[in-house]
Short mmCIF file of C-alpha atoms in Angstrom, two decimals:
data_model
loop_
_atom_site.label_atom_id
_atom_site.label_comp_id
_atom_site.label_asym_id
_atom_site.label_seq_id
_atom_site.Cartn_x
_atom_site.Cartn_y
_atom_site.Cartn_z
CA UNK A 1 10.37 45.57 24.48
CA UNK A 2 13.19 44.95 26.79
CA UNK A 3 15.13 42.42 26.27
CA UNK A 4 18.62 40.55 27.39
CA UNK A 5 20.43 38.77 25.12
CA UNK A 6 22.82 36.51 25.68
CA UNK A 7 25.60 34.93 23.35
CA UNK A 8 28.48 32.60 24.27
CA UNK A 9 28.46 30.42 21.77
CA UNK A 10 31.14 31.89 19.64
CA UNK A 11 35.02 33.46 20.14
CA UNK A 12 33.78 35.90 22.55
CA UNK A 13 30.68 36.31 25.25
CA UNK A 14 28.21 39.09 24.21
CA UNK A 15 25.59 40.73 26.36
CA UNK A 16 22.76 42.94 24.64
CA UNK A 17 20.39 45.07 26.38
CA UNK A 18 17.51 46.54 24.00
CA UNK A 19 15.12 48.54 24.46
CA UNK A 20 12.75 50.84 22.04
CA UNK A 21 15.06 53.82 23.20
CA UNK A 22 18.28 52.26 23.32
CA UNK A 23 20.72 49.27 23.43
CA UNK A 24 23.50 48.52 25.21
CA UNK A 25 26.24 45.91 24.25
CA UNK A 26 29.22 44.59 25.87
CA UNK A 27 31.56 41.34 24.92
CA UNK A 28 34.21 39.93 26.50
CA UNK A 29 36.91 36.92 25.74
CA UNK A 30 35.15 33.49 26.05
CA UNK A 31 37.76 32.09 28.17
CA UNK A 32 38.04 29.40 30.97
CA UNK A 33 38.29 33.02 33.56
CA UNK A 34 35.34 34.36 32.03
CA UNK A 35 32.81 31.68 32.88
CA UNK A 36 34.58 31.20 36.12
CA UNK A 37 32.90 35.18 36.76
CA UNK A 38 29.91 34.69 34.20
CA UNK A 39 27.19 35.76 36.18
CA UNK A 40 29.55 38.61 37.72
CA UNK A 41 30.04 39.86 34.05
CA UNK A 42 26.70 39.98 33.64
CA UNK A 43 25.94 41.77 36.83
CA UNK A 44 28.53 44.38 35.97
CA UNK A 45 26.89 44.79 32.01
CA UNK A 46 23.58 45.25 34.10
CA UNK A 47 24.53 48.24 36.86
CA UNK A 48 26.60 49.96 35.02
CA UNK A 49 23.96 50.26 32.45
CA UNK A 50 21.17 50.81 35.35
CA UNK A 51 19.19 47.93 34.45
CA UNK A 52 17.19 45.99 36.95
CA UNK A 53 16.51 42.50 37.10
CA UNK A 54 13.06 43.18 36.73
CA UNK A 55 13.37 45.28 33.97
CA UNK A 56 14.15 42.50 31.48
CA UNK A 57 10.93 40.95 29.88
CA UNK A 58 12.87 38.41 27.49
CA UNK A 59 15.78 36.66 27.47
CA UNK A 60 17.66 35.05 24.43
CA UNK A 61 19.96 32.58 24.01
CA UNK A 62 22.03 32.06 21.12
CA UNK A 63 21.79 28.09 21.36
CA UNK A 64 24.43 27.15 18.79
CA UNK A 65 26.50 25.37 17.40
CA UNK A 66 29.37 26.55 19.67
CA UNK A 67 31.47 25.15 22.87
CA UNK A 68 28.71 22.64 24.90
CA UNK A 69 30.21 24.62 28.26
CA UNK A 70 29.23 27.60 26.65
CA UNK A 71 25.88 27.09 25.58
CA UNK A 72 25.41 25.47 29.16
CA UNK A 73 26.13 28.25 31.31
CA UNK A 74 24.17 30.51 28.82
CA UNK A 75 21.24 28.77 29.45
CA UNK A 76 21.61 27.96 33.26
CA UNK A 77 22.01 32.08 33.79
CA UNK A 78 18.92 32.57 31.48
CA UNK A 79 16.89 30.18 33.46
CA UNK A 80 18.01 31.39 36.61
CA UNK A 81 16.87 34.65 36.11
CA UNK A 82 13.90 33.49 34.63
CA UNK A 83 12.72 31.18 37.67
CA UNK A 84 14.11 33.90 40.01
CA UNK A 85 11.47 36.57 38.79
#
């Protein structure tokens, strides 16, 4: 179990890394800056926790309700990764 999850839809941008062993958890403002620099966030979240891209074997979404430009970009970074690996 290692998984990436990913919430935007609320007051401020969450990323979750969990494994068996351990999670990790950041969250930032959701602002109009923020999603400018999403993926760069996420990026960050991920090396300064050492995880690989190709660690992550699931990714969730929280798909709602919530901002529609929030719960876009959430899912366009998901599915990025996703079709990337």
């Amino acid at each position: 179990m290692k998984n990436l999850i990913i919430d935007a839809a609320n007051d401020k941008i969450i990323f979750s890394f969990i494994t068996e062993e351990r999670s990790y958890t950041t969250s930032h403002p959701n602002s109009r800056e923020n999603f400018d620099n999403f993926m760069n966030l996420l990026l960050s979240f991920l090396k300064k926790n050492k995880i690989n891209l190709d660690d992550i074997k699931k990714i969730f979404v929280n798909q709602g309700p919530g901002k529609f430009s929030s719960l876009r970009i959430s899912i366009s970074v998901a599915k990025a990764i996703s079709l990337s690996k």
